[in-house]
Coordinates of N, CA, C and O in Angstrom, one line a residue:
M7 N 107.8 102.4 80.5 CA 106.7 102.2 81.4 C 106.9 100.9 82.2 O 107.3 99.9 81.7
E8 N 106.6 101.0 83.5 CA 106.7 99.8 84.3 C 105.7 98.7 84.0 O 104.6 99.1 83.5
D9 N 106.0 97.5 84.3 CA 105.1 96.4 84.1 C 104.1 96.4 85.2 O 104.4 96.3 86.4
L10 N 102.8 96.6 84.9 CA 101.8 96.8 85.9 C 100.9 95.5 86.1 O 99.9 95.5 86.7
S11 N 101.4 94.4 85.5 CA 100.6 93.2 85.5 C 100.3 92.7 86.9 O 99.2 92.2 87.2
R12 N 101.3 92.7 87.8 CA 101.1 92.3 89.2 C 100.2 93.2 89.9 O 99.4 92.8 90.8
F13 N 100.3 94.5 89.6 CA 99.4 95.5 90.2 C 97.9 95.2 89.8 O 97.0 95.1 90.7
I14 N 97.7 94.9 88.5 CA 96.4 94.6 88.0 C 95.9 93.3 88.7 O 94.7 93.2 89.1
E15 N 96.8 92.3 88.8 CA 96.4 91.1 89.5 C 96.0 91.3 90.9 O 95.1 90.7 91.4
N16 N 96.8 92.2 91.6 CA 96.5 92.5 93.0 C 95.1 93.1 93.1 O 94.3 92.7 94.0
I17 N 94.8 94.0 92.2 CA 93.4 94.6 92.2 C 92.4 93.6 91.9 O 91.3 93.5 92.6
N18 N 92.6 92.8 90.9 CA 91.6 91.7 90.5 C 91.4 90.7 91.6 O 90.4 90.1 91.7
H19 N 92.4 90.5 92.5 CA 92.3 89.6 93.6 C 91.3 90.2 94.6 O 90.6 89.4 95.3
K20 N 91.1 91.5 94.7 CA 90.2 92.1 95.6 C 88.8 92.2 95.1 O 87.8 91.9 95.7
T21 N 88.7 92.7 93.8 CA 87.4 92.8 93.1 C 87.7 93.0 91.7 O 88.8 93.4 91.3
R22 N 86.7 92.6 90.8 CA 86.9 92.8 89.4 C 86.4 94.2 88.9 O 85.3 94.5 89.2
L23 N 87.3 94.9 88.2 CA 86.9 96.1 87.6 C 86.7 95.9 86.1 O 87.3 95.0 85.5
S24 N 85.8 96.7 85.6 CA 85.7 96.6 84.1 C 87.0 97.0 83.5 O 87.8 97.7 84.1
H25 N 87.2 96.6 82.2 CA 88.4 97.0 81.5 C 88.6 98.5 81.5 O 89.7 99.0 81.7
E26 N 87.5 99.2 81.3 CA 87.6 100.7 81.2 C 88.1 101.3 82.6 O 88.9 102.2 82.7
N27 N 87.5 100.7 83.7 CA 87.8 101.2 85.0 C 89.2 100.8 85.4 O 89.9 101.6 86.1
M28 N 89.7 99.6 85.0 CA 91.1 99.3 85.3 C 92.0 100.2 84.6 O 93.0 100.6 85.2
E29 N 91.7 100.6 83.4 CA 92.5 101.6 82.6 C 92.5 102.9 83.4 O 93.6 103.5 83.6
R30 N 91.4 103.4 83.8 CA 91.3 104.6 84.6 C 92.1 104.5 85.9 O 92.8 105.5 86.2
L31 N 92.0 103.4 86.6 CA 92.8 103.2 87.8 C 94.3 103.3 87.6 O 95.0 104.0 88.2
T32 N 94.7 102.5 86.6 CA 96.2 102.4 86.4 C 96.7 103.8 86.0 O 97.8 104.2 86.3
Q33 N 95.9 104.5 85.2 CA 96.4 105.9 84.8 C 96.3 106.9 85.9 O 96.9 107.9 85.8
S34 N 95.6 106.5 87.0 CA 95.5 107.5 88.1 C 96.7 107.3 89.1 O 96.9 108.2 90.0
F35 N 97.5 106.3 88.9 CA 98.7 106.1 89.7 C 100.0 106.6 89.0 O 100.0 106.5 87.8
K36 N 100.9 107.1 89.8 CA 102.1 107.6 89.2 C 103.3 106.7 89.7 O 103.3 106.3 90.9
V37 N 104.2 106.4 88.8 CA 105.4 105.6 89.1 C 106.4 106.5 89.7 O 106.7 107.5 89.1
V38 N 107.0 106.1 90.8 CA 108.0 106.9 91.5 C 109.2 105.9 92.0 O 108.9 104.9 92.5
K39 N 110.4 106.4 91.7 CA 111.6 105.6 92.2 C 112.0 106.2 93.5 O 112.0 107.4 93.7
V40 N 112.3 105.3 94.5 CA 112.7 105.7 95.8 C 114.0 105.1 96.2 O 114.2 103.9 96.0
K41 N 114.9 105.9 96.8 CA 116.2 105.3 97.2 C 116.1 104.8 98.6 O 115.3 105.2 99.4
K42 N 117.0 103.8 98.9 CA 117.1 103.2 100.2 C 117.3 104.3 101.2 O 118.1 105.2 101.0
K43 N 116.6 104.2 102.3 CA 116.6 105.1 103.5 C 115.8 106.4 103.2 O 115.8 107.3 104.1
Q44 N 115.3 106.6 102.0 CA 114.5 107.8 101.8 C 113.1 107.7 102.5 O 112.5 106.6 102.5
L45 N 112.7 108.8 103.1 CA 111.4 108.9 103.7 C 110.4 109.3 102.7 O 110.6 110.3 102.0
I46 N 109.3 108.6 102.6 CA 108.2 109.1 101.7 C 107.0 109.6 102.5 O 106.2 110.3 101.9
I47 N 107.0 109.4 103.8 CA 106.0 110.0 104.7 C 106.8 110.3 106.0 O 107.6 109.5 106.5
Q48 N 106.5 111.5 106.6 CA 107.1 111.8 107.9 C 106.1 112.6 108.8 O 105.2 113.3 108.3
P49 N 106.2 112.4 110.1 CA 105.3 113.1 111.0 C 105.3 114.6 110.8 O 106.3 115.3 110.4
G50 N 104.1 115.2 111.0 CA 103.9 116.6 110.8 C 103.5 117.0 109.4 O 103.0 118.2 109.3
F51 N 103.6 116.1 108.5 CA 103.2 116.4 107.1 C 102.1 115.5 106.7 O 102.1 114.3 107.1
V52 N 101.1 116.0 106.0 CA 100.0 115.1 105.6 C 100.5 114.1 104.6 O 101.2 114.4 103.7
A53 N 100.0 112.8 104.8 CA 100.3 111.7 103.9 C 99.4 111.9 102.7 O 98.2 111.7 102.7
K54 N 100.0 112.3 101.6 CA 99.2 112.7 100.4 C 98.9 111.5 99.5 O 98.0 111.6 98.6
Y55 N 99.6 110.4 99.8 CA 99.4 109.2 98.8 C 99.1 107.9 99.5 O 99.6 107.6 100.6
R56 N 98.4 107.1 98.8 CA 98.2 105.7 99.1 C 99.3 105.0 98.2 O 99.4 105.3 97.0
I57 N 100.1 104.1 98.7 CA 101.3 103.6 98.0 C 101.2 102.1 97.8 O 100.9 101.4 98.8
Y58 N 101.5 101.7 96.6 CA 101.6 100.3 96.2 C 103.1 100.0 95.9 O 103.7 100.8 95.1
V59 N 103.7 99.0 96.5 CA 105.1 98.7 96.2 C 105.2 97.8 95.0 O 104.8 96.6 95.1
L60 N 105.7 98.3 93.9 CA 106.0 97.5 92.7 C 107.2 96.6 93.0 O 107.1 95.4 92.7
K61 N 108.2 97.2 93.5 CA 109.5 96.5 93.8 C 110.2 97.2 94.9 O 110.4 98.4 94.8
G62 N 110.6 96.5 95.9 CA 111.3 97.1 97.0 C 110.7 96.7 98.4 O 110.0 95.7 98.5
A63 N 111.2 97.4 99.4 CA 110.7 97.2 100.7 C 110.7 98.5 101.5 O 111.5 99.3 101.4
F64 N 109.7 98.6 102.4 CA 109.4 99.7 103.2 C 109.1 99.3 104.6 O 108.6 98.2 104.8
H65 N 109.2 100.2 105.6 CA 108.6 100.0 106.9 C 108.1 101.3 107.4 O 108.6 102.4 107.0
S66 N 106.9 101.3 108.1 CA 106.4 102.5 108.8 C 106.7 102.3 110.2 O 106.6 101.2 110.8
Y67 N 107.0 103.4 110.9 CA 107.4 103.3 112.3 C 107.1 104.7 113.0 O 106.9 105.7 112.3
V68 N 107.0 104.6 114.3 CA 106.9 105.8 115.2 C 108.2 105.7 116.1 O 108.8 104.7 116.3
I69 N 108.5 106.9 116.7 CA 109.5 107.0 117.6 C 108.9 107.5 118.9 O 108.2 108.6 118.9
D70 N 109.2 106.8 120.0 CA 108.6 107.2 121.3 C 109.4 108.3 122.0 O 110.4 108.7 121.4
D71 N 108.9 108.7 123.1 CA 109.6 109.9 123.8 C 111.0 109.5 124.3 O 111.7 110.4 124.7
K72 N 111.4 108.2 124.3 CA 112.7 107.8 124.7 C 113.6 107.6 123.5 O 114.8 107.2 123.7
G73 N 113.1 107.9 122.3 CA 113.9 107.7 121.1 C 113.9 106.3 120.5 O 114.6 106.0 119.6
N74 N 113.0 105.4 121.1 CA 112.9 104.1 120.6 C 112.0 104.0 119.4 O 110.9 104.6 119.4
E75 N 112.4 103.2 118.4 CA 111.7 103.1 117.1 C 110.7 101.9 117.3 O 111.1 100.8 117.8
H76 N 109.5 102.0 116.8 CA 108.5 101.0 116.9 C 107.9 100.8 115.5 O 107.2 101.7 115.0
T77 N 108.2 99.7 114.9 CA 107.8 99.4 113.5 C 106.3 99.0 113.6 O 105.9 98.1 114.3
I78 N 105.5 99.7 112.7 CA 104.0 99.4 112.7 C 103.7 98.4 111.5 O 102.9 97.5 111.7
Q79 N 104.4 98.6 110.4 CA 104.0 97.8 109.2 C 105.2 97.7 108.3 O 106.1 98.6 108.3
F80 N 105.3 96.6 107.6 CA 106.2 96.4 106.5 C 105.4 96.4 105.2 O 104.2 96.1 105.2
A81 N 106.1 96.7 104.1 CA 105.5 96.5 102.8 C 106.6 96.1 101.8 O 107.7 96.8 101.8
V82 N 106.4 95.0 101.1 CA 107.4 94.6 100.1 C 106.6 94.5 98.7 O 105.4 94.9 98.7
D83 N 107.2 93.9 97.7 CA 106.6 93.8 96.4 C 105.1 93.4 96.5 O 104.8 92.4 97.2
D84 N 104.3 94.2 95.9 CA 102.8 93.9 95.8 C 102.0 94.1 97.1 O 100.9 93.7 97.2
W85 N 102.6 94.9 98.0 CA 101.9 95.2 99.3 C 101.6 96.7 99.2 O 102.3 97.5 98.5
W86 N 100.7 97.2 100.1 CA 100.3 98.6 100.2 C 100.9 99.2 101.5 O 101.0 98.5 102.5
I87 N 101.1 100.5 101.5 CA 101.6 101.1 102.7 C 101.2 102.6 102.7 O 101.1 103.2 101.6
S88 N 101.0 103.2 103.8 CA 100.8 104.6 104.0 C 100.7 104.9 105.5 O 100.8 103.9 106.3
D89 N 100.6 106.1 105.9 CA 100.1 106.4 107.3 C 98.6 106.6 107.0 O 98.2 107.7 106.6
Y90 N 97.8 105.5 107.2 CA 96.4 105.5 106.8 C 95.6 106.6 107.5 O 94.7 107.2 106.9
N91 N 95.8 106.8 108.8 CA 95.1 107.8 109.5 C 95.3 109.2 108.9 O 94.3 109.9 108.7
S92 N 96.5 109.5 108.6 CA 96.8 110.8 107.9 C 96.3 110.8 106.5 O 95.6 111.8 106.2
Y93 N 96.4 109.8 105.8 CA 96.0 109.8 104.4 C 94.4 109.9 104.3 O 93.9 110.7 103.6
I94 N 93.7 109.1 105.1 CA 92.3 109.0 105.0 C 91.7 110.4 105.5 O 90.7 110.9 104.9
H95 N 92.2 110.9 106.6 CA 91.6 112.1 107.2 C 92.3 113.4 106.7 O 91.9 114.5 107.1
Q96 N 93.4 113.2 106.0 CA 94.2 114.4 105.5 C 94.6 115.3 106.6 O 94.4 116.5 106.6
I97 N 95.2 114.6 107.7 CA 95.7 115.3 108.8 C 97.2 115.0 108.9 O 97.6 114.1 108.3
P98 N 98.0 115.8 109.7 CA 99.4 115.5 109.8 C 99.7 114.0 110.2 O 99.0 113.5 111.1
A99 N 100.7 113.5 109.6 CA 101.1 112.1 109.8 C 101.7 112.0 111.2 O 102.3 113.0 111.8
T100 N 101.7 110.8 111.8 CA 102.4 110.5 113.0 C 103.5 109.4 112.8 O 104.2 109.1 113.7
Q101 N 103.5 108.9 111.6 CA 104.5 107.8 111.3 C 105.5 108.3 110.3 O 105.2 109.1 109.5
F102 N 106.6 107.6 110.3 CA 107.6 107.7 109.2 C 107.3 106.5 108.3 O 107.0 105.4 108.8
V103 N 107.5 106.7 107.0 CA 107.5 105.5 106.1 C 108.8 105.7 105.3 O 109.0 106.7 104.6
E104 N 109.7 104.6 105.5 CA 111.0 104.7 105.0 C 111.3 103.5 104.1 O 110.9 102.4 104.4
A105 N 112.1 103.7 103.0 CA 112.5 102.7 102.1 C 113.6 101.9 102.7 O 114.6 102.4 103.2
L106 N 113.5 100.5 102.8 CA 114.5 99.7 103.3 C 115.4 99.2 102.1 O 116.5 98.6 102.4
E107 N 115.0 99.4 100.9 CA 115.7 99.0 99.7 C 115.5 100.1 98.6 O 114.5 100.8 98.8
N108 N 116.3 100.2 97.6 CA 115.9 101.0 96.5 C 114.6 100.4 95.9 O 114.5 99.2 95.8
S109 N 113.7 101.2 95.7 CA 112.3 100.7 95.4 C 111.6 101.5 94.3 O 112.0 102.6 93.9
T110 N 110.6 100.9 93.7 CA 109.7 101.5 92.7 C 108.3 101.4 93.3 O 107.9 100.2 93.6
I111 N 107.6 102.5 93.4 CA 106.3 102.5 93.9 C 105.3 103.1 92.9 O 105.7 103.8 92.0
L112 N 104.0 102.8 93.1 CA 102.9 103.4 92.5 C 102.2 104.2 93.6 O 102.0 103.7 94.7
Q113 N 101.9 105.5 93.3 CA 101.1 106.3 94.3 C 100.0 107.0 93.6 O 100.0 107.4 92.5
I114 N 98.9 107.0 94.4 CA 97.7 107.8 94.0 C 97.4 108.8 95.1 O 97.6 108.5 96.3
D115 N 97.1 110.0 94.7 CA 96.8 111.1 95.7 C 95.4 111.0 96.2 O 94.5 110.4 95.5
H116 N 95.2 111.6 97.3 CA 93.9 111.5 98.0 C 92.8 112.1 97.2 O 91.7 111.5 97.0
E117 N 93.0 113.2 96.5 CA 91.9 113.9 95.7 C 91.5 113.0 94.6 O 90.3 112.8 94.3
T118 N 92.5 112.4 93.9 CA 92.2 111.5 92.7 C 91.4 110.3 93.2 O 90.5 109.9 92.6
E119 N 91.9 109.7 94.3 CA 91.1 108.5 94.9 C 89.7 108.9 95.2 O 88.8 108.2 94.9
Q120 N 89.5 110.0 95.8 CA 88.1 110.5 96.2 C 87.3 110.6 94.9 O 86.1 110.2 94.8
H121 N 87.9 111.2 93.9 CA 87.2 111.4 92.6 C 86.8 110.1 92.0 O 85.6 109.9 91.5
L122 N 87.7 109.1 92.0 CA 87.4 107.8 91.5 C 86.2 107.2 92.3 O 85.3 106.6 91.7
K123 N 86.3 107.2 93.6 CA 85.3 106.6 94.4 C 83.9 107.2 94.2 O 82.9 106.5 94.2
N124 N 83.9 108.5 94.0 CA 82.6 109.2 93.7 C 82.1 109.0 92.3 O 80.9 109.3 92.1
S125 N 82.9 108.6 91.4 CA 82.5 108.5 90.0 C 81.9 107.1 89.7 O 81.2 107.0 88.7
D126 N 82.3 106.1 90.4 CA 81.8 104.7 90.0 C 81.8 103.8 91.3 O 82.8 103.8 92.0
L127 N 80.8 103.0 91.4 CA 80.6 102.1 92.5 C 81.8 101.1 92.5 O 82.2 100.6 93.6
E128 N 82.3 100.7 91.4 CA 83.4 99.7 91.3 C 84.6 100.3 92.1 O 85.2 99.5 92.9
F129 N 84.9 101.5 92.0 CA 86.0 102.1 92.7 C 85.7 102.2 94.2 O 86.6 102.0 95.0
A130 N 84.5 102.6 94.5 CA 84.1 102.7 95.9 C 84.2 101.4 96.6 O 84.7 101.3 97.7
T131 N 83.8 100.3 95.9 CA 83.9 99.0 96.4 C 85.4 98.6 96.6 O 85.8 98.0 97.7
L132 N 86.2 98.8 95.6 CA 87.6 98.5 95.7 C 88.3 99.1 96.9 O 88.9 98.5 97.7
F133 N 88.1 100.4 97.1 CA 88.8 101.1 98.2 C 88.2 100.8 99.5 O 88.9 100.8 100.5
S134 N 86.9 100.5 99.6 CA 86.3 100.0 100.8 C 86.9 98.6 101.2 O 87.2 98.4 102.4
L135 N 87.1 97.7 100.2 CA 87.7 96.4 100.5 C 89.1 96.6 101.0 O 89.6 95.9 101.9
M136 N 89.8 97.5 100.4 CA 91.2 97.7 100.8 C 91.3 98.2 102.3 O 92.1 97.8 103.1
A137 N 90.3 99.1 102.6 CA 90.2 99.6 104.0 C 89.9 98.4 105.0 O 90.5 98.3 106.1
E138 N 89.0 97.5 104.6 CA 88.7 96.4 105.4 C 89.9 95.5 105.6 O 90.1 95.0 106.7
H139 N 90.6 95.2 104.6 CA 91.8 94.4 104.7 C 92.8 95.0 105.6 O 93.4 94.3 106.5
T140 N 93.0 96.3 105.5 CA 94.0 97.0 106.4 C 93.5 97.0 107.8 O 94.3 96.7 108.7
G141 N 92.2 97.2 108.1 CA 91.7 97.1 109.4 C 91.8 95.8 110.0 O 92.2 95.6 111.2
A142 N 91.5 94.7 109.2 CA 91.7 93.3 109.7 C 93.1 93.0 110.1 O 93.4 92.4 111.1
Y143 N 94.0 93.5 109.2 CA 95.5 93.2 109.5 C 95.9 93.9 110.8 O 96.6 93.3 111.6
L144 N 95.5 95.2 110.9 CA 95.9 95.9 112.2 C 95.3 95.3 113.4 O 96.0 95.2 114.5
A145 N 94.1 94.8 113.3 CA 93.4 94.2 114.5 C 94.1 92.9 114.8 O 94.4 92.6 116.0
R146 N 94.5 92.1 113.8 CA 95.2 90.8 114.0 C 96.5 91.1 114.7 O 96.9 90.4 115.6
R147 N 97.2 92.1 114.2 CA 98.5 92.5 114.7 C 98.4 92.9 116.2 O 99.2 92.5 117.0
L148 N 97.4 93.7 116.5 CA 97.2 94.1 117.9 C 96.9 93.0 118.8 O 97.5 92.8 119.9
V149 N 96.0 92.1 118.4 CA 95.7 90.9 119.2 C 96.9 90.0 119.4 O 97.2 89.5 120.5
S150 N 97.7 89.8 118.4 CA 98.9 89.0 118.5 C 99.9 89.7 119.5 O 100.4 88.9 120.4
N151 N 100.1 91.0 119.5 CA 101.0 91.6 120.4 C 100.5 91.5 121.9 O 101.3 91.5 122.8
L152 N 99.1 91.5 122.0 CA 98.6 91.4 123.4 C 98.5 90.0 124.0 O 98.4 89.9 125.2
T153 N 98.4 89.0 123.1 CA 98.1 87.7 123.6 C 99.2 86.6 123.4 O 99.1 85.6 124.0
Q154 N 100.2 86.9 122.5 CA 101.2 85.9 122.2 C 102.5 86.2 122.9 O 102.9 87.4 123.1
S155 N 103.3 85.2 123.1 CA 104.7 85.4 123.6 C 105.5 85.9 122.4 O 105.1 85.8 121.2
A156 N 106.7 86.4 122.7 CA 107.6 86.9 121.7 C 107.9 85.8 120.7 O 107.9 86.0 119.5
E157 N 108.2 84.6 121.2 CA 108.5 83.5 120.3 C 107.3 83.1 119.4 O 107.4 82.8 118.2
E158 N 106.1 83.1 120.0 CA 104.9 82.9 119.2 C 104.7 83.9 118.1 O 104.3 83.6 116.9
R159 N 105.0 85.2 118.4 CA 104.9 86.3 117.4 C 105.9 86.0 116.3 O 105.5 86.2 115.1
Y160 N 107.1 85.7 116.6 CA 108.1 85.4 115.6 C 107.7 84.2 114.7 O 107.7 84.3 113.5
N161 N 107.2 83.1 115.4 CA 106.8 82.0 114.6 C 105.7 82.3 113.6 O 105.6 81.8 112.5
E162 N 104.7 83.1 114.1 CA 103.6 83.5 113.3 C 104.1 84.3 112.1 O 103.6 84.1 111.0
F163 N 105.0 85.2 112.3 CA 105.5 86.1 111.3 C 106.2 85.2 110.2 O 106.0 85.4 109.0
V164 N 107.1 84.3 110.7 CA 107.8 83.4 109.8 C 106.8 82.6 109.0 O 107.0 82.3 107.8
G165 N 105.8 82.1 109.6 CA 104.8 81.2 109.0 C 104.0 82.0 107.9 O 103.7 81.5 106.8
R166 N 103.7 83.2 108.2 CA 102.9 84.0 107.3 C 103.7 84.6 106.1 O 103.3 84.8 105.0
Y167 N 104.9 85.1 106.5 CA 105.7 85.8 105.5 C 107.2 85.3 105.3 O 108.1 86.0 105.5
P168 N 107.3 84.0 105.0 CA 108.7 83.5 104.9 C 109.5 84.1 103.9 O 110.7 84.3 104.0
Q169 N 108.9 84.6 102.8 CA 109.6 85.2 101.7 C 110.1 86.6 102.0 O 111.0 87.1 101.3
V170 N 109.6 87.2 103.1 CA 110.0 88.6 103.4 C 111.1 88.6 104.4 O 111.9 89.6 104.5
L171 N 111.3 87.6 105.2 CA 112.2 87.5 106.3 C 113.6 88.0 106.0 O 114.2 88.8 106.8
Q172 N 114.2 87.5 105.0 CA 115.6 87.9 104.6 C 115.8 89.3 104.1 O 116.9 89.8 104.1
R173 N 114.7 89.9 103.8 CA 114.8 91.3 103.3 C 114.7 92.4 104.3 O 114.9 93.6 104.0
L174 N 114.4 92.0 105.6 CA 114.2 93.0 106.6 C 115.4 93.1 107.5 O 115.9 92.0 108.0
P175 N 115.8 94.3 107.9 CA 116.8 94.4 108.8 C 116.4 93.9 110.2 O 115.2 94.0 110.6
Q176 N 117.3 93.3 110.9 CA 117.0 92.7 112.2 C 116.4 93.7 113.2 O 115.4 93.4 113.9
Y177 N 116.9 95.0 113.2 CA 116.4 96.0 114.1 C 114.9 96.3 113.8 O 114.1 96.4 114.8
A178 N 114.5 96.3 112.5 CA 113.1 96.6 112.2 C 112.2 95.4 112.5 O 111.1 95.6 113.0
L179 N 112.7 94.2 112.3 CA 111.9 93.0 112.6 C 111.7 92.9 114.1 O 110.6 92.7 114.6
A180 N 112.7 93.1 114.9 CA 112.6 93.1 116.3 C 111.6 94.1 116.8 O 110.8 93.8 117.7
S181 N 111.7 95.3 116.3 CA 110.8 96.4 116.7 C 109.4 96.0 116.4 O 108.5 96.2 117.1
Y182 N 109.1 95.5 115.2 CA 107.8 95.1 114.7 C 107.2 94.0 115.7 O 106.1 94.0 116.0
L183 N 108.1 93.0 116.1 CA 107.7 91.9 116.9 C 107.7 92.3 118.4 O 107.3 91.5 119.3
N184 N 108.0 93.6 118.7 CA 108.0 94.1 120.1 C 109.0 93.3 121.0 O 108.6 92.9 122.1
M185 N 110.2 93.2 120.5 CA 111.3 92.6 121.3 C 112.6 93.3 121.0 O 112.7 94.0 120.0
T186 N 113.6 93.0 121.8 CA 114.9 93.5 121.5 C 115.6 92.7 120.4 O 115.2 91.6 120.2
R187 N 116.6 93.3 119.8 CA 117.4 92.6 118.8 C 118.1 91.4 119.4 O 118.2 90.3 118.8
E188 N 118.5 91.5 120.6 CA 119.2 90.4 121.3 C 118.3 89.2 121.5 O 118.6 88.1 121.3
F189 N 117.0 89.5 121.9 CA 116.0 88.5 122.1 C 115.7 87.8 120.7 O 115.5 86.6 120.7
L190 N 115.6 88.6 119.7 CA 115.3 88.0 118.4 C 116.4 87.1 117.9 O 116.2 86.0 117.4
S191 N 117.7 87.6 118.2 CA 118.8 86.7 117.8 C 118.8 85.4 118.6 O 119.1 84.3 118.1
K192 N 118.4 85.5 119.9 CA 118.4 84.3 120.7 C 117.3 83.3 120.2 O 117.5 82.1 120.0
I193 N 116.1 83.8 119.8 CA 115.1 83.0 119.2 C 115.6 82.3 117.9 O 115.4 81.1 117.7
R194 N 116.2 83.1 117.1 CA 116.7 82.6 115.8 C 117.8 81.5 116.0 O 117.8 80.5 115.4
N195 N 118.7 81.8 117.0 CA 119.8 80.8 117.3 C 119.2 79.5 117.8 O 119.7 78.5 117.5
D196 N 118.2 79.7 118.7 CA 117.6 78.5 119.3 C 116.9 77.6 118.2 O 117.0 76.4 118.2
K197 N 116.3 78.3 117.2 CA 115.7 77.5 116.1 C 116.7 76.8 115.3 O 116.5 75.7 114.9
V198 N 117.9 77.4 115.0 CA 119.0 76.8 114.3 C 119.5 75.6 115.0 O 119.7 74.5 114.4
R199 N 119.7 75.7 116.3 CA 120.2 74.6 117.1 C 119.3 73.4 117.1 O 119.7 72.3 117.2
K200 N 118.0 73.7 117.1 CA 117.0 72.6 117.2 C 116.9 71.8 115.9 O 116.3 70.7 115.9
K201 N 117.4 72.4 114.8 CA 117.3 71.7 113.5 C 118.2 70.6 113.4 O 119.2 70.5 114.0

C-alpha cells in the first residue's frame, strides 16, 4: 500500500475531517500507476476522475486549430489535476491530461465523490474548498496572462514554484507561460548572464 501521509496532510491543510471520515475518504481513492507520456484524460471522453498526484508530474493542455499545444495546468507531487469542467459536469473533456514522468496517482470517481458529499457535511465542505482553490488559481492565471509581460509571468512562476521548474519540459513551460520556446530560452539566458 502506498504511503498516504502526504495526501492526508494535504486534506488536513484544507479542512479537518474526523478520523472516521478520513478513513472513508482514503478508502474512496484508488492508487494507479501511470507511465510517462500516458494520457489519463483526452478530449471527447468524460473525465471520470478527480486526480491527486502522489508522485510524478502531469500537464493538461488543449490543441488549437493550427495544431499548437497550450498548457492549462501542471500537477506534481501533492497537487490535484483533472479536466474540471468535464469532471464536474460529466460532459466530454476538451483537454488532454498527460504524464510528464512515470507517476503514481490517487483517483476518485465522480459518483463516489457525489455520494461522499451527500453523506456528510465535512465532505461537502472539503470538495467545496477544493473547487474554490481551483477557481482562484485559474482566475489568477488568467489575470496574469492578460496583464503581465512574458518575463513577468516567468518570474512569477519561478517565484511561486521553484521546486517544479526543473521537472517540466521547456515546450510545456513555454506553452503554459504563453510564449515560444525560443523566447523562454532567451529569458533564461538573460537571467544567467545577469548573475
